[in-house]
Amino acid sequence: MRRGREDLGSLHGAPPPRWARLAPAVALVVLCFIQWLTPGTAELGYFLAALPAVAAFSYGAAGTAAFAVVVLVLLGVPALGVGHAHSSDLATVATVGLLSVVIAVVRRRRDAQLVSVRTVAEAAQMAVLPPVPEQVGTVRCAALYRAAQRGTLVGGDLYDVRAGPYGVRAVVADVQGHGLTAVGTVVALLGAFREAVLDDPELTGVAARLDRRLTEDAAADSTPQPELFATAVLLEFPPGLDLVRIVSCGHPPVLLLRDFEVSEVKAEPGPPLGLGLTGPALPPVTELPLLPGDRLLAHTDGVTEARDAAGYFYPLATRLPVLAADPAGLVPAVWQDLQAFTRGGPGDDVALLMLSPERRLPGGPPSP
């Protein structure tokens, strides 16, 4: 699964809800019927004068003008039994209707401008963090990203999967901060990772390049800010080998799902990126043999640090064996379960990346 079809186009302006379009018409009918059923009582028909202004929030200029004309007719023709407005009253209602049409025109223009700006913003954010393909090389992928800041597709978490001369490599990282303030760091890390996939023969070299990128960015930033850093986990699937290499830079451990049993991959964590990973400070590489059907789930702390109403953390490792049988897929099942656990979704950026290498046949190509 990619980031979810509901994300694509999520920044575009949506049309008014159906109830907003029906409300003025329903109110018109209800007020008229009340006035017809209770003749001689208070002039409820004068409430109709507010309907053009209400219609301006969900209709265009033509629709709003139509409501204004209908209201003028109902109030200006006594034979209809709705109102008995005098010329001065009708002038006031006509003025309200005219202003409502102007409001509708201005609103439509602002909506069009907003949709244009949001479309550009969505295209830019999708270029920064495009959806992960369902398969990269010999590794099947499933990913999900949810930014904490509403109306954005990119926040402070990142993931990517790339094939290169040294195998398929993946990264999941969580940079300092979240929301739009962290997007610049996300862009820098993704660019450095994509270059390292092609150039660095060792996975520790990839980590060192990402660390250097953050260090240089922090030194070049003239604005006073706390130390720039990011936690990250790097995974490598070497060609021709049924194993995975993992380098952890202060990141939550990767989970291994094998035959509906979950275990944490014991990778010795190094310091976070941005603290100067050189020489002996380079994090060690952990090698894990893989069996057919093994799945690896890397995630950010927005998942495991999400809390329910009682303050308990989300038990990801405990829930995975149950969610693995969901026909919709493991990654979307985790997100749905996390939403239910937190009653609406966590307050931090969330990134999930599941990787499953294909089974290799002796002397033959990979097969599912």
PDB file of C-alpha atoms in Angstrom, residues 75-283:
ATOM      1  CA  LEU A  75     -42.383  38.908   0.297  1.00  0.00           C
ATOM      2  CA  GLY A  76     -43.605  41.342  -2.367  1.00  0.00           C
ATOM      3  CA  VAL A  77     -46.705  39.474  -3.599  1.00  0.00           C
ATOM      4  CA  PRO A  78     -49.350  39.462  -0.802  1.00  0.00           C
ATOM      5  CA  ALA A  79     -51.461  36.916  -2.678  1.00  0.00           C
ATOM      6  CA  LEU A  80     -48.863  34.265  -1.953  1.00  0.00           C
ATOM      7  CA  GLY A  81     -49.658  34.546   1.762  1.00  0.00           C
ATOM      8  CA  VAL A  82     -46.051  34.689   2.937  1.00  0.00           C
ATOM      9  CA  GLY A  83     -45.370  38.371   3.516  1.00  0.00           C
ATOM     10  CA  HIS A  84     -46.713  41.863   2.985  1.00  0.00           C
ATOM     11  CA  ALA A  85     -43.515  43.871   2.576  1.00  0.00           C
ATOM     12  CA  HIS A  86     -43.660  47.542   1.699  1.00  0.00           C
ATOM     13  CA  SER A  87     -41.454  49.245  -0.831  1.00  0.00           C
ATOM     14  CA  SER A  88     -38.842  50.249   1.761  1.00  0.00           C
ATOM     15  CA  ASP A  89     -38.721  46.687   3.123  1.00  0.00           C
ATOM     16  CA  LEU A  90     -38.367  45.257  -0.355  1.00  0.00           C
ATOM     17  CA  ALA A  91     -35.508  47.680  -1.041  1.00  0.00           C
ATOM     18  CA  THR A  92     -33.744  46.433   2.080  1.00  0.00           C
ATOM     19  CA  VAL A  93     -34.235  42.796   1.067  1.00  0.00           C
ATOM     20  CA  ALA A  94     -33.017  43.587  -2.450  1.00  0.00           C
ATOM     21  CA  THR A  95     -29.897  45.226  -1.012  1.00  0.00           C
ATOM     22  CA  VAL A  96     -29.210  42.175   1.137  1.00  0.00           C
ATOM     23  CA  GLY A  97     -29.650  39.958  -1.919  1.00  0.00           C
ATOM     24  CA  LEU A  98     -27.272  42.103  -3.996  1.00  0.00           C
ATOM     25  CA  LEU A  99     -24.622  42.026  -1.272  1.00  0.00           C
ATOM     26  CA  SER A 100     -25.071  38.271  -1.007  1.00  0.00           C
ATOM     27  CA  VAL A 101     -24.370  37.905  -4.741  1.00  0.00           C
ATOM     28  CA  VAL A 102     -21.189  39.968  -4.329  1.00  0.00           C
ATOM     29  CA  ILE A 103     -20.133  37.740  -1.418  1.00  0.00           C
ATOM     30  CA  ALA A 104     -20.741  34.639  -3.541  1.00  0.00           C
ATOM     31  CA  VAL A 105     -18.577  36.040  -6.371  1.00  0.00           C
ATOM     32  CA  VAL A 106     -15.730  36.938  -4.025  1.00  0.00           C
ATOM     33  CA  ARG A 107     -15.937  33.572  -2.274  1.00  0.00           C
ATOM     34  CA  ARG A 108     -15.775  31.663  -5.556  1.00  0.00           C
ATOM     35  CA  ARG A 109     -12.694  33.611  -6.651  1.00  0.00           C
ATOM     36  CA  ARG A 110     -10.946  33.048  -3.322  1.00  0.00           C
ATOM     37  CA  ASP A 111     -11.806  29.338  -3.471  1.00  0.00           C
ATOM     38  CA  ALA A 112     -10.277  29.101  -6.952  1.00  0.00           C
ATOM     39  CA  GLN A 113      -7.097  30.841  -5.772  1.00  0.00           C
ATOM     40  CA  LEU A 114      -6.889  28.580  -2.731  1.00  0.00           C
ATOM     41  CA  VAL A 115      -7.286  25.440  -4.840  1.00  0.00           C
ATOM     42  CA  SER A 116      -4.506  26.651  -7.145  1.00  0.00           C
ATOM     43  CA  VAL A 117      -2.129  27.329  -4.244  1.00  0.00           C
ATOM     44  CA  ARG A 118      -2.924  24.000  -2.599  1.00  0.00           C
ATOM     45  CA  THR A 119      -2.433  22.141  -5.867  1.00  0.00           C
ATOM     46  CA  VAL A 120       1.062  23.586  -6.206  1.00  0.00           C
ATOM     47  CA  ALA A 121       1.803  22.789  -2.556  1.00  0.00           C
ATOM     48  CA  GLU A 122       0.638  19.203  -2.998  1.00  0.00           C
ATOM     49  CA  ALA A 123       2.760  18.727  -6.119  1.00  0.00           C
ATOM     50  CA  ALA A 124       5.820  20.056  -4.278  1.00  0.00           C
ATOM     51  CA  GLN A 125       5.259  17.833  -1.246  1.00  0.00           C
ATOM     52  CA  MET A 126       4.630  14.750  -3.360  1.00  0.00           C
ATOM     53  CA  ALA A 127       7.912  15.461  -5.172  1.00  0.00           C
ATOM     54  CA  VAL A 128       9.719  15.571  -1.816  1.00  0.00           C
ATOM     55  CA  LEU A 129       8.288  12.293  -0.531  1.00  0.00           C
ATOM     56  CA  PRO A 130       6.727  10.310  -3.394  1.00  0.00           C
ATOM     57  CA  PRO A 131       4.825   7.097  -2.724  1.00  0.00           C
ATOM     58  CA  VAL A 132       6.987   4.009  -2.352  1.00  0.00           C
ATOM     59  CA  PRO A 133       6.496   1.477  -5.190  1.00  0.00           C
ATOM     60  CA  GLU A 134       4.924  -1.846  -4.327  1.00  0.00           C
ATOM     61  CA  GLN A 135       8.192  -3.529  -5.257  1.00  0.00           C
ATOM     62  CA  VAL A 136      11.770  -2.269  -5.451  1.00  0.00           C
ATOM     63  CA  GLY A 137      14.156  -4.802  -6.927  1.00  0.00           C
ATOM     64  CA  THR A 138      13.556  -8.083  -5.109  1.00  0.00           C
ATOM     65  CA  VAL A 139      11.874  -6.449  -2.101  1.00  0.00           C
ATOM     66  CA  ARG A 140       8.158  -5.937  -1.722  1.00  0.00           C
ATOM     67  CA  CYS A 141       7.228  -2.707   0.022  1.00  0.00           C
ATOM     68  CA  ALA A 142       4.259  -1.291   1.882  1.00  0.00           C
ATOM     69  CA  ALA A 143       4.381   2.155   3.418  1.00  0.00           C
ATOM     70  CA  LEU A 144       2.195   4.696   5.138  1.00  0.00           C
ATOM     71  CA  TYR A 145       2.851   8.287   6.151  1.00  0.00           C
ATOM     72  CA  ARG A 146       0.677  10.631   8.152  1.00  0.00           C
ATOM     73  CA  ALA A 147       1.849  14.138   9.024  1.00  0.00           C
ATOM     74  CA  ALA A 148       0.827  15.584  12.378  1.00  0.00           C
ATOM     75  CA  GLN A 149       0.119  19.014  10.886  1.00  0.00           C
ATOM     76  CA  ARG A 150      -3.258  19.044   9.203  1.00  0.00           C
ATOM     77  CA  GLY A 151      -3.319  19.948   5.525  1.00  0.00           C
ATOM     78  CA  THR A 152       0.218  18.712   4.818  1.00  0.00           C
ATOM     79  CA  LEU A 153       1.610  15.539   3.280  1.00  0.00           C
ATOM     80  CA  VAL A 154       5.168  15.914   4.566  1.00  0.00           C
ATOM     81  CA  GLY A 155       6.315  16.471   8.135  1.00  0.00           C
ATOM     82  CA  GLY A 156       9.327  15.519  10.201  1.00  0.00           C
ATOM     83  CA  ASP A 157       9.438  11.801   9.338  1.00  0.00           C
ATOM     84  CA  LEU A 158      10.739  10.261   6.137  1.00  0.00           C
ATOM     85  CA  TYR A 159      11.253   6.944   4.413  1.00  0.00           C
ATOM     86  CA  ASP A 160      12.588   5.786   1.082  1.00  0.00           C
ATOM     87  CA  VAL A 161      13.499   2.539  -0.687  1.00  0.00           C
ATOM     88  CA  ARG A 162      16.004   2.502  -3.543  1.00  0.00           C
ATOM     89  CA  ALA A 163      17.766  -0.149  -5.621  1.00  0.00           C
ATOM     90  CA  GLY A 164      21.443   0.319  -6.389  1.00  0.00           C
ATOM     91  CA  PRO A 165      24.616  -1.557  -7.271  1.00  0.00           C
ATOM     92  CA  TYR A 166      24.943  -2.776  -3.667  1.00  0.00           C
ATOM     93  CA  GLY A 167      21.403  -4.071  -3.346  1.00  0.00           C
ATOM     94  CA  VAL A 168      18.111  -2.613  -2.184  1.00  0.00           C
ATOM     95  CA  ARG A 169      18.502  -0.034   0.552  1.00  0.00           C
ATOM     96  CA  ALA A 170      15.876   1.607   2.716  1.00  0.00           C
ATOM     97  CA  VAL A 171      15.819   4.381   5.294  1.00  0.00           C
ATOM     98  CA  VAL A 172      13.301   5.443   7.915  1.00  0.00           C
ATOM     99  CA  ALA A 173      14.149   8.578   9.891  1.00  0.00           C
ATOM    100  CA  ASP A 174      12.646  11.043  12.319  1.00  0.00           C
ATOM    101  CA  VAL A 175      14.160  14.526  12.252  1.00  0.00           C
ATOM    102  CA  GLN A 176      14.093  17.080  15.020  1.00  0.00           C
ATOM    103  CA  GLY A 177      10.718  18.797  15.174  1.00  0.00           C
ATOM    104  CA  HIS A 178       7.752  18.082  12.951  1.00  0.00           C
ATOM    105  CA  GLY A 179       5.466  19.769  10.484  1.00  0.00           C
ATOM    106  CA  LEU A 180       6.590  22.244   7.839  1.00  0.00           C
ATOM    107  CA  THR A 181       9.571  23.451   9.909  1.00  0.00           C
ATOM    108  CA  ALA A 182      11.264  20.061   9.415  1.00  0.00           C
ATOM    109  CA  VAL A 183      10.624  19.706   5.680  1.00  0.00           C
ATOM    110  CA  GLY A 184      13.960  21.291   4.731  1.00  0.00           C
ATOM    111  CA  THR A 185      15.836  18.695   6.768  1.00  0.00           C
ATOM    112  CA  VAL A 186      13.742  15.904   5.250  1.00  0.00           C
ATOM    113  CA  VAL A 187      14.642  17.098   1.741  1.00  0.00           C
ATOM    114  CA  ALA A 188      18.365  17.220   2.592  1.00  0.00           C
ATOM    115  CA  LEU A 189      18.387  13.726   4.095  1.00  0.00           C
ATOM    116  CA  LEU A 190      16.466  12.170   1.220  1.00  0.00           C
ATOM    117  CA  GLY A 191      18.811  13.729  -1.326  1.00  0.00           C
ATOM    118  CA  ALA A 192      21.879  12.492   0.548  1.00  0.00           C
ATOM    119  CA  PHE A 193      20.419   9.001   0.900  1.00  0.00           C
ATOM    120  CA  ARG A 194      19.600   8.681  -2.800  1.00  0.00           C
ATOM    121  CA  GLU A 195      23.150   9.629  -3.718  1.00  0.00           C
ATOM    122  CA  ALA A 196      24.646   7.276  -1.117  1.00  0.00           C
ATOM    123  CA  VAL A 197      22.637   4.320  -2.443  1.00  0.00           C
ATOM    124  CA  LEU A 198      24.587   4.622  -5.690  1.00  0.00           C
ATOM    125  CA  ASP A 199      28.000   5.642  -4.374  1.00  0.00           C
ATOM    126  CA  ASP A 200      28.734   4.125  -0.941  1.00  0.00           C
ATOM    127  CA  PRO A 201      29.570   0.391  -0.906  1.00  0.00           C
ATOM    128  CA  GLU A 202      29.128   0.126   2.879  1.00  0.00           C
ATOM    129  CA  LEU A 203      25.942   0.802   4.809  1.00  0.00           C
ATOM    130  CA  THR A 204      27.937   2.646   7.466  1.00  0.00           C
ATOM    131  CA  GLY A 205      29.122   4.965   4.701  1.00  0.00           C
ATOM    132  CA  VAL A 206      25.504   5.808   3.947  1.00  0.00           C
ATOM    133  CA  ALA A 207      24.954   6.688   7.600  1.00  0.00           C
ATOM    134  CA  ALA A 208      28.110   8.809   7.637  1.00  0.00           C
ATOM    135  CA  ARG A 209      26.944  10.717   4.548  1.00  0.00           C
ATOM    136  CA  LEU A 210      23.571  11.472   6.101  1.00  0.00           C
ATOM    137  CA  ASP A 211      25.283  12.582   9.299  1.00  0.00           C
ATOM    138  CA  ARG A 212      27.618  14.865   7.366  1.00  0.00           C
ATOM    139  CA  ARG A 213      24.681  16.377   5.511  1.00  0.00           C
ATOM    140  CA  LEU A 214      22.964  17.318   8.778  1.00  0.00           C
ATOM    141  CA  THR A 215      26.193  18.603  10.312  1.00  0.00           C
ATOM    142  CA  GLU A 216      26.912  20.851   7.339  1.00  0.00           C
ATOM    143  CA  ASP A 217      23.345  22.162   7.254  1.00  0.00           C
ATOM    144  CA  ALA A 218      23.447  22.978  10.960  1.00  0.00           C
ATOM    145  CA  ALA A 219      26.776  24.801  10.580  1.00  0.00           C
ATOM    146  CA  ALA A 220      25.529  26.799   7.586  1.00  0.00           C
ATOM    147  CA  ASP A 221      22.306  27.868   9.302  1.00  0.00           C
ATOM    148  CA  SER A 222      22.749  31.391  10.639  1.00  0.00           C
ATOM    149  CA  THR A 223      19.584  31.325  12.742  1.00  0.00           C
ATOM    150  CA  PRO A 224      20.054  30.341  16.382  1.00  0.00           C
ATOM    151  CA  GLN A 225      18.496  26.941  16.993  1.00  0.00           C
ATOM    152  CA  PRO A 226      19.109  23.827  19.081  1.00  0.00           C
ATOM    153  CA  GLU A 227      21.410  21.164  17.720  1.00  0.00           C
ATOM    154  CA  LEU A 228      20.031  19.661  14.519  1.00  0.00           C
ATOM    155  CA  PHE A 229      19.759  15.881  14.646  1.00  0.00           C
ATOM    156  CA  ALA A 230      17.674  12.947  13.434  1.00  0.00           C
ATOM    157  CA  THR A 231      17.218   9.333  14.408  1.00  0.00           C
ATOM    158  CA  ALA A 232      17.350   6.855  11.550  1.00  0.00           C
ATOM    159  CA  VAL A 233      17.496   3.182  10.684  1.00  0.00           C
ATOM    160  CA  LEU A 234      19.079   1.943   7.463  1.00  0.00           C
ATOM    161  CA  LEU A 235      18.398  -1.450   5.901  1.00  0.00           C
ATOM    162  CA  GLU A 236      20.239  -3.192   3.088  1.00  0.00           C
ATOM    163  CA  PHE A 237      19.262  -6.327   1.163  1.00  0.00           C
ATOM    164  CA  PRO A 238      22.461  -7.440  -0.619  1.00  0.00           C
ATOM    165  CA  PRO A 239      22.039  -9.044  -4.045  1.00  0.00           C
ATOM    166  CA  GLY A 240      22.122 -12.839  -4.002  1.00  0.00           C
ATOM    167  CA  LEU A 241      21.963 -13.145  -0.191  1.00  0.00           C
ATOM    168  CA  ASP A 242      18.988 -14.039   2.015  1.00  0.00           C
ATOM    169  CA  LEU A 243      19.823 -11.581   4.764  1.00  0.00           C
ATOM    170  CA  VAL A 244      19.364  -7.980   5.764  1.00  0.00           C
ATOM    171  CA  ARG A 245      21.946  -5.575   7.110  1.00  0.00           C
ATOM    172  CA  ILE A 246      20.755  -2.964   9.574  1.00  0.00           C
ATOM    173  CA  VAL A 247      22.379   0.182  10.929  1.00  0.00           C
ATOM    174  CA  SER A 248      20.526   2.016  13.705  1.00  0.00           C
ATOM    175  CA  CYS A 249      21.252   5.631  14.599  1.00  0.00           C
ATOM    176  CA  GLY A 250      19.285   6.084  17.800  1.00  0.00           C
ATOM    177  CA  HIS A 251      16.090   4.875  16.136  1.00  0.00           C
ATOM    178  CA  PRO A 252      13.375   2.539  17.484  1.00  0.00           C
ATOM    179  CA  PRO A 253      14.220  -1.098  16.684  1.00  0.00           C
ATOM    180  CA  VAL A 254      12.988  -2.801  13.545  1.00  0.00           C
ATOM    181  CA  LEU A 255      10.381  -5.501  14.119  1.00  0.00           C
ATOM    182  CA  LEU A 256      10.633  -8.919  12.496  1.00  0.00           C
ATOM    183  CA  LEU A 257       7.367 -10.701  11.754  1.00  0.00           C
ATOM    184  CA  ARG A 258       7.973 -14.423  11.177  1.00  0.00           C
ATOM    185  CA  ASP A 259       5.063 -16.882  11.097  1.00  0.00           C
ATOM    186  CA  PHE A 260       2.868 -14.454  13.062  1.00  0.00           C
ATOM    187  CA  GLU A 261       5.517 -14.131  15.770  1.00  0.00           C
ATOM    188  CA  VAL A 262       7.071 -10.723  16.382  1.00  0.00           C
ATOM    189  CA  SER A 263      10.538  -9.971  17.712  1.00  0.00           C
ATOM    190  CA  GLU A 264      12.741  -6.912  17.852  1.00  0.00           C
ATOM    191  CA  VAL A 265      15.864  -7.036  15.725  1.00  0.00           C
ATOM    192  CA  LYS A 266      18.774  -6.671  18.151  1.00  0.00           C
ATOM    193  CA  ALA A 267      20.800  -3.975  16.428  1.00  0.00           C
ATOM    194  CA  GLU A 268      23.247  -2.042  18.578  1.00  0.00           C
ATOM    195  CA  PRO A 269      22.181   1.595  18.208  1.00  0.00           C
ATOM    196  CA  GLY A 270      24.657   4.306  17.359  1.00  0.00           C
ATOM    197  CA  PRO A 271      24.248   8.018  18.079  1.00  0.00           C
ATOM    198  CA  PRO A 272      21.632   9.995  16.138  1.00  0.00           C
ATOM    199  CA  LEU A 273      22.558  11.616  12.857  1.00  0.00           C
ATOM    200  CA  GLY A 274      23.949  15.129  13.075  1.00  0.00           C
ATOM    201  CA  LEU A 275      26.352  14.497  15.959  1.00  0.00           C
ATOM    202  CA  GLY A 276      29.411  13.737  13.850  1.00  0.00           C
ATOM    203  CA  LEU A 277      29.664  10.028  12.970  1.00  0.00           C
ATOM    204  CA  THR A 278      33.351   9.558  12.184  1.00  0.00           C
ATOM    205  CA  GLY A 279      35.866   6.832  12.981  1.00  0.00           C
ATOM    206  CA  PRO A 280      34.899   4.754  15.996  1.00  0.00           C
ATOM    207  CA  ALA A 281      31.601   6.624  16.305  1.00  0.00           C
ATOM    208  CA  LEU A 282      30.203   4.845  13.244  1.00  0.00           C
ATOM    209  CA  PRO A 283      27.312   2.588  14.285  1.00  0.00           C
TER     210      PRO A 283
END
